[in-house]
XYZ file of C-alpha atoms in Angstrom:
561
model
C 53.683 -45.853 -161.239
C 52.350 -43.815 -158.293
C 51.979 -40.110 -158.746
C 50.929 -37.576 -156.023
C 49.493 -34.158 -156.949
C 47.299 -31.451 -155.448
C 44.161 -30.296 -157.199
C 41.892 -27.289 -156.775
C 38.032 -27.541 -156.515
C 37.663 -27.227 -160.294
C 40.141 -29.927 -160.886
C 43.139 -27.803 -162.062
C 46.592 -28.481 -160.519
C 47.910 -26.557 -157.582
C 51.584 -25.983 -157.284
C 53.924 -25.407 -154.241
C 53.044 -28.747 -152.531
C 55.946 -30.905 -151.536
C 55.427 -34.780 -151.426
C 57.939 -36.941 -149.415
C 56.664 -40.467 -149.194
C 53.349 -40.125 -147.581
C 53.849 -36.752 -145.981
C 52.413 -33.704 -147.785
C 53.534 -30.035 -147.186
C 52.031 -26.789 -148.400
C 54.947 -24.334 -149.005
C 52.831 -21.342 -150.190
C 52.683 -18.070 -148.332
C 48.894 -18.025 -148.073
C 45.950 -20.290 -147.426
C 44.711 -22.433 -150.205
C 41.816 -24.840 -150.836
C 43.081 -28.057 -152.331
C 42.758 -31.851 -152.318
C 45.407 -34.393 -152.594
C 45.229 -37.156 -155.269
C 47.251 -40.376 -155.084
C 47.177 -41.848 -158.578
C 48.393 -45.299 -159.721
C 48.809 -46.013 -163.463
C 48.441 -49.764 -164.377
C 49.757 -51.766 -167.350
C 47.801 -51.584 -170.739
C 44.771 -53.762 -170.993
C 41.626 -54.029 -173.142
C 39.516 -55.095 -169.942
C 40.195 -52.979 -166.832
C 37.936 -55.286 -164.615
C 37.062 -52.374 -162.236
C 36.396 -53.318 -158.592
C 35.459 -50.986 -155.927
C 34.339 -53.400 -153.055
C 30.569 -53.218 -152.481
C 30.135 -50.299 -155.122
C 31.423 -51.003 -158.449
C 31.787 -54.301 -160.400
C 33.130 -54.269 -163.946
C 30.887 -52.081 -166.009
C 28.586 -52.236 -162.923
C 25.400 -52.080 -164.867
C 24.472 -54.440 -167.903
C 23.397 -52.364 -170.862
C 19.888 -53.832 -170.691
C 19.217 -53.121 -167.072
C 16.347 -50.986 -166.426
C 17.517 -49.460 -163.114
C 19.666 -46.307 -163.554
C 22.803 -45.978 -161.373
C 26.468 -45.510 -162.085
C 27.782 -47.382 -165.109
C 31.138 -47.442 -166.781
C 31.386 -46.903 -170.460
C 34.149 -46.009 -172.902
C 31.975 -43.607 -175.037
C 31.056 -40.083 -174.315
C 29.888 -39.403 -170.805
C 26.090 -39.253 -170.395
C 25.358 -37.747 -166.933
C 21.704 -38.223 -167.417
C 21.975 -41.951 -167.852
C 24.759 -42.049 -165.306
C 27.356 -43.362 -167.730
C 31.125 -42.367 -167.743
C 34.488 -43.608 -168.349
C 35.759 -41.860 -165.080
C 34.346 -42.004 -161.629
C 35.084 -40.852 -158.216
C 33.334 -41.664 -154.939
C 33.339 -41.081 -151.216
C 34.928 -43.853 -149.146
C 32.039 -44.770 -146.947
C 30.201 -46.103 -150.015
C 32.859 -48.736 -150.151
C 32.810 -51.855 -148.081
C 36.568 -51.529 -147.953
C 37.961 -48.011 -149.083
C 39.968 -49.467 -151.890
C 39.919 -49.476 -155.761
C 41.260 -52.229 -158.070
C 41.594 -52.813 -161.667
C 43.532 -55.425 -163.719
C 47.175 -55.222 -162.455
C 46.848 -53.697 -159.132
C 45.008 -51.348 -156.722
C 45.167 -48.840 -153.896
C 43.955 -49.256 -150.269
C 43.232 -46.544 -147.679
C 40.997 -45.768 -144.586
C 37.649 -44.099 -144.528
C 38.953 -41.028 -142.707
C 42.119 -39.052 -143.093
C 43.737 -35.813 -141.668
C 42.138 -34.051 -144.645
C 38.544 -35.350 -143.994
C 36.892 -38.407 -145.445
C 38.896 -40.133 -148.257
C 37.632 -41.026 -151.620
C 38.284 -43.564 -154.491
C 38.304 -43.303 -158.226
C 39.287 -44.785 -161.595
C 39.512 -43.864 -165.231
C 40.676 -45.591 -168.481
C 43.170 -43.464 -170.353
C 45.260 -44.327 -173.348
C 44.663 -48.096 -173.070
C 45.554 -48.113 -169.394
C 43.510 -48.386 -166.244
C 44.229 -45.544 -163.807
C 43.158 -45.809 -160.124
C 43.345 -43.026 -157.425
C 42.641 -41.967 -153.883
C 41.329 -38.472 -153.014
C 42.005 -36.707 -149.700
C 39.348 -35.482 -149.175
C 36.848 -37.187 -151.481
C 35.308 -35.945 -154.623
C 32.218 -37.469 -156.192
C 32.253 -36.908 -159.936
C 30.852 -36.736 -162.618
C 27.779 -36.801 -160.352
C 26.657 -37.785 -156.880
C 24.357 -40.793 -156.642
C 21.707 -40.428 -154.059
C 19.683 -43.592 -154.773
C 17.385 -41.995 -157.193
C 17.433 -42.214 -160.855
C 18.095 -38.562 -161.186
C 21.725 -37.490 -160.993
C 22.645 -35.056 -158.256
C 25.353 -32.406 -158.659
C 28.957 -33.541 -158.172
C 30.097 -33.386 -154.449
C 33.717 -31.914 -154.477
C 35.318 -31.569 -150.988
C 38.725 -29.778 -150.399
C 40.783 -28.803 -147.536
C 41.983 -25.484 -146.486
C 45.832 -25.579 -146.062
C 47.718 -23.016 -143.988
C 51.223 -22.004 -144.843
C 53.751 -24.620 -143.762
C 51.096 -27.251 -142.887
C 52.154 -30.784 -143.122
C 50.081 -34.003 -142.904
C 50.799 -37.673 -143.116
C 48.308 -39.729 -145.241
C 47.808 -43.450 -144.981
C 47.602 -45.637 -148.070
C 49.202 -48.408 -149.853
C 49.554 -49.972 -153.140
C 48.273 -53.611 -153.285
C 48.276 -56.460 -155.783
C 44.481 -57.186 -155.867
C 41.390 -57.966 -153.892
C 43.057 -60.847 -152.009
C 44.182 -58.107 -149.502
C 40.531 -58.007 -148.142
C 41.532 -61.318 -146.193
C 44.087 -59.368 -144.298
C 41.515 -57.038 -143.003
C 39.395 -59.767 -141.441
C 41.471 -60.238 -138.267
C 39.176 -61.041 -135.236
C 37.460 -58.055 -133.737
C 35.429 -57.676 -130.506
C 31.914 -58.833 -130.682
C 29.611 -55.699 -130.946
C 26.454 -57.698 -130.290
C 24.024 -56.000 -127.830
C 22.743 -59.491 -126.889
C 23.851 -63.024 -127.119
C 22.675 -65.456 -129.811
C 20.036 -67.203 -127.430
C 18.458 -63.760 -126.574
C 18.733 -62.471 -130.203
C 16.844 -65.579 -131.292
C 14.075 -64.982 -128.629
C 13.760 -61.286 -129.438
C 13.526 -62.027 -133.249
C 10.943 -64.816 -132.736
C 8.834 -62.510 -130.649
C 9.144 -59.455 -133.017
C 8.314 -61.777 -136.042
C 5.157 -63.147 -134.333
C 4.139 -59.882 -132.513
C 4.542 -57.411 -135.313
C 4.402 -59.388 -138.593
C 2.220 -62.280 -138.183
C -1.503 -61.878 -139.109
C -3.804 -64.899 -138.884
C -6.380 -64.234 -141.402
C -5.229 -65.237 -143.964
C -1.982 -66.478 -142.378
C 0.934 -64.294 -143.390
C 4.099 -62.365 -142.377
C 3.488 -58.728 -143.394
C 6.492 -57.262 -145.064
C 6.888 -54.155 -142.999
C 5.570 -52.751 -139.676
C 6.085 -49.092 -138.735
C 8.072 -48.218 -135.716
C 5.764 -45.302 -134.991
C 2.539 -47.117 -133.907
C 0.728 -44.000 -132.728
C 1.263 -41.628 -135.796
C 1.036 -44.319 -138.530
C -0.219 -47.569 -136.981
C -1.507 -49.992 -139.602
C -1.252 -47.196 -142.245
C 2.437 -47.468 -142.084
C 2.757 -51.128 -142.443
C 3.004 -53.000 -145.865
C 0.265 -55.738 -145.733
C 1.744 -58.002 -148.280
C 3.766 -61.123 -148.160
C 6.284 -62.352 -150.570
C 6.637 -66.217 -150.506
C 10.434 -65.662 -149.858
C 12.943 -62.755 -150.268
C 11.394 -60.079 -148.331
C 8.904 -62.431 -146.248
C 7.394 -65.713 -146.452
C 8.758 -69.368 -146.363
C 12.375 -68.890 -145.131
C 11.321 -66.784 -141.958
C 8.130 -69.051 -141.240
C 10.611 -71.903 -141.402
C 12.883 -70.065 -138.879
C 9.937 -69.471 -136.521
C 8.888 -73.020 -136.882
C 12.439 -74.285 -135.969
C 12.608 -71.829 -132.929
C 9.159 -72.751 -131.739
C 9.877 -76.326 -131.753
C 13.250 -75.845 -130.074
C 11.864 -73.697 -127.201
C 8.351 -75.371 -126.863
C 6.443 -72.325 -127.939
C 3.157 -73.647 -129.404
C 1.899 -70.253 -130.511
C 5.027 -69.740 -132.646
C 4.703 -73.304 -134.166
C 0.985 -72.749 -135.055
C 1.741 -69.468 -136.755
C 4.578 -70.748 -138.700
C 2.716 -73.665 -139.867
C -0.332 -71.727 -140.936
C 1.858 -69.409 -143.077
C 3.499 -72.440 -144.719
C 0.143 -73.823 -145.218
C -1.170 -70.726 -146.882
C 1.921 -70.709 -149.361
C 1.682 -74.393 -150.203
C -2.008 -74.291 -150.595
C -2.059 -71.736 -153.336
C -0.235 -72.681 -156.575
C -0.224 -70.726 -159.845
C -1.799 -72.345 -162.903
C 1.722 -72.942 -164.045
C 2.495 -75.201 -161.101
C 4.601 -72.740 -159.090
C 4.183 -70.619 -155.968
C 2.860 -67.175 -156.550
C 5.416 -64.470 -155.805
C 3.369 -62.557 -153.438
C 0.129 -62.209 -151.490
C -1.234 -58.535 -151.185
C -4.239 -57.355 -149.261
C -5.527 -55.410 -152.278
C -5.188 -58.199 -155.003
C -4.712 -61.547 -153.061
C -2.038 -63.796 -154.733
C 0.015 -61.757 -157.349
C 3.216 -61.893 -159.208
C 5.444 -59.541 -157.190
C 7.073 -56.247 -157.979
C 7.779 -56.593 -161.520
C 5.441 -54.440 -163.736
C 4.730 -57.441 -165.967
C 1.807 -59.181 -164.126
C 2.409 -62.474 -165.908
C 6.067 -62.803 -164.756
C 7.283 -64.620 -161.538
C 10.990 -63.996 -160.439
C 12.889 -67.410 -160.387
C 15.000 -66.538 -157.237
C 11.720 -65.676 -155.399
C 10.147 -69.036 -156.211
C 13.356 -70.984 -155.847
C 14.203 -69.809 -152.347
C 10.579 -70.444 -151.162
C 10.886 -73.992 -152.682
C 14.143 -74.657 -150.821
C 12.815 -73.617 -147.421
C 9.511 -75.443 -147.967
C 11.664 -78.578 -148.657
C 13.739 -77.888 -145.460
C 10.473 -77.683 -143.594
C 9.491 -81.088 -145.104
C 6.322 -82.945 -144.092
C 3.138 -81.804 -145.713
C 4.753 -78.913 -147.430
C 7.084 -80.917 -149.571
C 4.491 -81.853 -152.319
C 3.977 -78.146 -153.181
C 7.712 -77.776 -153.374
C 8.096 -80.587 -155.552
C 5.638 -79.110 -158.038
C 7.935 -75.991 -158.256
C 10.910 -78.241 -158.808
C 9.144 -80.102 -161.624
C 8.616 -76.750 -163.377
C 12.317 -75.853 -163.070
C 13.456 -79.101 -164.407
C 11.059 -79.004 -167.283
C 12.262 -75.463 -168.270
C 16.032 -76.014 -167.847
C 17.895 -75.432 -171.153
C 20.218 -77.706 -172.748
C 23.280 -75.834 -171.656
C 22.027 -76.086 -167.915
C 20.625 -72.639 -167.517
C 17.362 -72.019 -165.651
C 14.869 -69.328 -166.562
C 15.409 -66.040 -164.741
C 11.603 -65.642 -164.701
C 8.608 -67.991 -165.237
C 5.002 -67.335 -166.728
C 2.451 -67.460 -164.274
C -0.008 -69.442 -166.403
C 2.270 -72.045 -167.974
C 5.506 -71.979 -165.872
C 7.428 -71.515 -169.103
C 10.518 -69.254 -169.395
C 9.919 -65.575 -169.924
C 13.409 -64.460 -169.240
C 17.027 -65.747 -169.353
C 19.245 -62.834 -168.753
C 21.236 -62.772 -165.579
C 21.739 -65.445 -162.983
C 18.579 -65.464 -160.766
C 17.888 -69.020 -162.031
C 20.922 -70.370 -160.190
C 18.756 -70.141 -156.955
C 17.062 -73.212 -158.202
C 20.189 -75.340 -157.599
C 19.810 -75.901 -153.798
C 16.176 -76.625 -154.094
C 16.883 -79.324 -156.743
C 19.604 -80.832 -154.647
C 17.183 -80.964 -151.708
C 14.647 -82.845 -154.032
C 17.109 -85.385 -155.236
C 17.344 -83.775 -158.830
C 21.049 -84.035 -158.863
C 21.765 -84.205 -162.518
C 19.751 -81.071 -163.313
C 21.513 -79.356 -160.382
C 25.007 -80.399 -161.670
C 24.384 -79.097 -165.137
C 23.090 -75.816 -163.809
C 26.316 -75.594 -161.609
C 28.471 -76.042 -164.669
C 26.733 -73.234 -166.511
C 26.722 -70.743 -163.695
C 30.325 -71.340 -162.647
C 31.302 -69.836 -166.047
C 30.048 -66.295 -164.859
C 32.610 -64.045 -163.192
C 29.886 -61.708 -161.751
C 26.610 -62.822 -160.885
C 23.597 -60.493 -161.234
C 19.764 -60.302 -161.070
C 18.661 -62.109 -157.861
C 16.447 -59.530 -156.185
C 13.242 -58.338 -157.901
C 13.833 -54.655 -157.260
C 16.939 -53.695 -159.103
C 16.673 -55.801 -162.293
C 20.064 -56.936 -163.496
C 22.284 -54.996 -160.987
C 25.046 -57.036 -159.368
C 24.060 -57.360 -155.750
C 25.275 -58.938 -152.350
C 22.113 -61.258 -152.830
C 23.674 -62.669 -155.990
C 26.678 -63.664 -153.930
C 24.478 -65.336 -151.357
C 22.628 -67.325 -154.258
C 25.981 -68.469 -155.696
C 27.368 -69.534 -152.534
C 24.191 -71.522 -151.625
C 24.259 -73.121 -155.053
C 27.689 -74.301 -155.065
C 27.672 -75.403 -151.395
C 24.642 -77.376 -152.134
C 26.634 -79.182 -155.005
C 29.616 -79.553 -152.530
C 31.647 -77.808 -155.453
C 33.991 -76.209 -152.851
C 36.250 -74.607 -155.501
C 33.339 -72.520 -156.854
C 31.779 -72.058 -153.458
C 35.044 -70.544 -152.363
C 35.047 -68.271 -155.428
C 31.401 -67.299 -154.798
C 32.183 -66.414 -151.158
C 35.101 -64.522 -151.891
C 33.060 -62.381 -154.461
C 30.290 -62.178 -151.935
C 32.499 -60.956 -149.224
C 33.595 -57.921 -151.168
C 30.229 -56.421 -150.213
C 31.046 -56.981 -146.491
C 32.220 -54.082 -144.572
C 35.756 -54.681 -143.148
C 35.739 -51.579 -140.895
C 33.453 -49.521 -138.779
C 32.142 -46.521 -140.331
C 32.734 -43.153 -138.545
C 29.245 -41.878 -137.844
C 28.462 -38.356 -136.585
C 27.779 -38.537 -132.907
C 24.609 -36.580 -133.361
C 23.119 -39.481 -135.478
C 21.242 -42.489 -134.317
C 23.811 -44.707 -135.505
C 26.615 -42.702 -134.124
C 24.841 -42.219 -130.584
C 24.205 -46.005 -130.426
C 27.861 -46.776 -131.510
C 26.724 -49.016 -134.376
C 29.685 -51.191 -135.622
C 29.419 -51.823 -139.338
C 32.055 -54.590 -139.642
C 30.283 -57.670 -140.809
C 27.399 -55.925 -142.550
C 26.907 -56.099 -146.363
C 26.227 -53.254 -148.771
C 23.003 -54.361 -150.470
C 24.199 -53.373 -153.952
C 25.729 -50.527 -156.059
C 22.249 -49.424 -156.984
C 20.729 -49.831 -153.522
C 23.448 -48.449 -151.150
C 22.678 -49.313 -147.631
C 23.782 -51.882 -145.074
C 21.499 -54.873 -144.589
C 21.593 -58.189 -142.774
C 20.517 -60.569 -145.700
C 23.901 -62.374 -145.628
C 22.593 -64.438 -142.599
C 20.483 -66.351 -145.212
C 23.614 -68.275 -146.139
C 25.402 -68.416 -142.648
C 25.075 -72.219 -142.805
C 26.674 -72.448 -146.207
C 29.564 -70.125 -145.269
C 30.363 -72.305 -142.247
C 30.111 -75.383 -144.383
C 32.651 -73.881 -146.814
C 34.958 -73.075 -143.970
C 34.824 -76.474 -142.465
C 35.081 -78.224 -145.734
C 38.230 -76.381 -146.901
C 39.565 -75.870 -143.261
C 39.850 -72.124 -143.878
C 38.719 -70.299 -140.827
C 38.374 -67.058 -142.865
C 34.790 -68.017 -143.679
C 33.831 -69.086 -140.188
C 35.099 -65.845 -138.872
C 33.114 -64.023 -141.554
C 29.870 -65.774 -140.486
C 30.342 -64.970 -136.884
C 31.082 -61.347 -137.505
C 27.933 -61.137 -139.723
C 25.854 -62.634 -136.919
C 27.508 -60.469 -134.281
C 26.682 -57.304 -136.388
C 23.066 -57.934 -136.443
C 22.850 -58.666 -132.812
C 22.960 -55.037 -132.611
C 19.712 -53.084 -133.380
C 17.328 -55.829 -132.555
C 15.050 -53.915 -130.105
C 15.509 -55.200 -126.428
C 12.499 -53.246 -125.111
C 9.616 -51.049 -126.411
C 11.237 -47.716 -126.986
C 14.661 -49.132 -127.778
C 15.933 -46.795 -130.682
C 12.299 -45.699 -131.089
C 11.148 -49.234 -132.095
C 9.174 -51.815 -130.187
C 10.598 -55.049 -128.694
C 11.602 -57.485 -131.325
C 11.636 -55.111 -134.236
C 14.605 -54.745 -136.611
C 15.150 -52.281 -139.522
C 15.955 -53.214 -143.095
C 18.308 -50.344 -143.871
C 21.245 -48.839 -142.033
C 22.523 -45.666 -143.850
C 26.296 -45.892 -143.771
C 26.762 -43.253 -146.520
C 25.011 -40.322 -148.236
C 22.366 -42.382 -150.094
C 18.558 -42.416 -149.875
C 18.826 -40.686 -146.363
C 21.490 -38.894 -144.466
C 24.461 -40.949 -143.113
C 23.926 -42.308 -139.627
C 20.091 -42.663 -140.061
C 17.892 -45.787 -139.726
C 14.875 -46.669 -141.674
C 12.038 -46.634 -139.180
C 10.387 -49.680 -140.446
C 10.598 -53.297 -139.072
C 10.970 -55.811 -142.053
C 9.858 -59.451 -141.754
C 12.995 -60.631 -143.636
C 15.407 -58.459 -141.374
C 14.038 -60.302 -138.228
C 13.614 -63.542 -140.123
C 17.235 -63.749 -141.334
C 18.357 -62.856 -137.794
C 16.256 -65.649 -136.377
C 17.520 -68.041 -138.870
C 21.116 -67.116 -138.474
C 20.748 -67.656 -134.688
C 19.003 -71.029 -135.096
C 21.766 -72.147 -137.508
C 24.529 -70.906 -135.296
C 23.093 -72.787 -132.333
C 22.693 -76.033 -134.282
C 26.201 -75.768 -135.783
C 27.823 -74.959 -132.333
C 29.122 -71.516 -133.807
C 28.572 -69.786 -130.582
């Protein structure tokens, strides 16, 4: 049942509006401040299964998650803990401006004649209720990326007597509608795939490679005059935000184009990682200039995150040769610690390799590495275990048990390695809910607005970490494999669109968007979170350049261009 209403800034109803289909007319004799809400009441259910693409997934935050960000609960609202049974958000937080629950949903566009749109939902009298706001309302709080709730952000429109507007929205059955929005679009890339690869390799080598000890530093500041080395993060994760995947990409590129300096640098980084195993037989999580080899970002200094270790293992196996032996040591630890039900630990002890945590699905990242190492039975049992999850969570080190786009990448890589195409399709469909299906409207006075950044094909990092990132390129190969195995071009188009998006904002020359040639940022601010909408994080990240290089090399090898 669709219902249209007008609401004042305080949420109270405003009369004298006339609703005819999607047209709204103010019939009062004076100006009034009001917003329009289009509300859909859905059938009764005990489990609403909320989905706001890229932004809200079920409860959105497991109860044991240590990172504080918006969470759905049925109890009393607790604004300090960001818990509520009713939520409203601005549309540009959404990878698609839509809201779904069990039984249906609503879809709109980012902008409207009344300003930026919004989405929302609540559970009332045993029924899910979803709505669209024109303009948006952010209630009961505004999430700015910190763990301190900001005041609600309530927007309204000033109506003049007799004013009439047409709103664009529609009722939809469910998330399958996202496929309709993936029609081919013009390529926004600033450079072609070959040039993007060349720029990324140069940037990775010029700004992130350091020879003593051999490492790819995690960040390098755009501003070399004001900050110089003091603005850089002289540390290297073995995967995730640096390390083996990107050294492997540089190695492939260097060999393909015959650049000995790139090959030597990549090999030395891989040697450095392979030559330093923990007492427990795994890789360390991170090298730091202050402490040498260390356990990463978790405050527990005995804990190694499984996904960080597993991805490093996978790419060391892909590199092969003298690096395979160290990778097999990691594989042996994973196999030894696998549970009877097929689960892998979410984290391992640095001294013993034993499991120190199980919650979440970070352990599924071991599956591709096990397949690459020939441990097919252990990988198969793990696949059966992780296939039972509806939402995957816990892949990155920095947001604890939040669901993230990176969990989608890990799931796709796992099921594609097993050639389990049914679950790979399910993983890809969930992963692609994080992918922007439209181009955000940036103010022309902002950097992203002035450069005309096109957001289609970029992923929101996570509900806790709301910015656009390029990490989806880590699984471009698997997304293409899925498309070819199933004959479904939707996945291949999505892979192309992802690569095209991040062939924007790879610096083409020193000074390009205030960066240096070959640099690429980690964060594109598409909404009001962390920084103002339209801003760009002025740090080059090893992984941002590295996944672009990897994606380009994979696209060339797979004849995707």
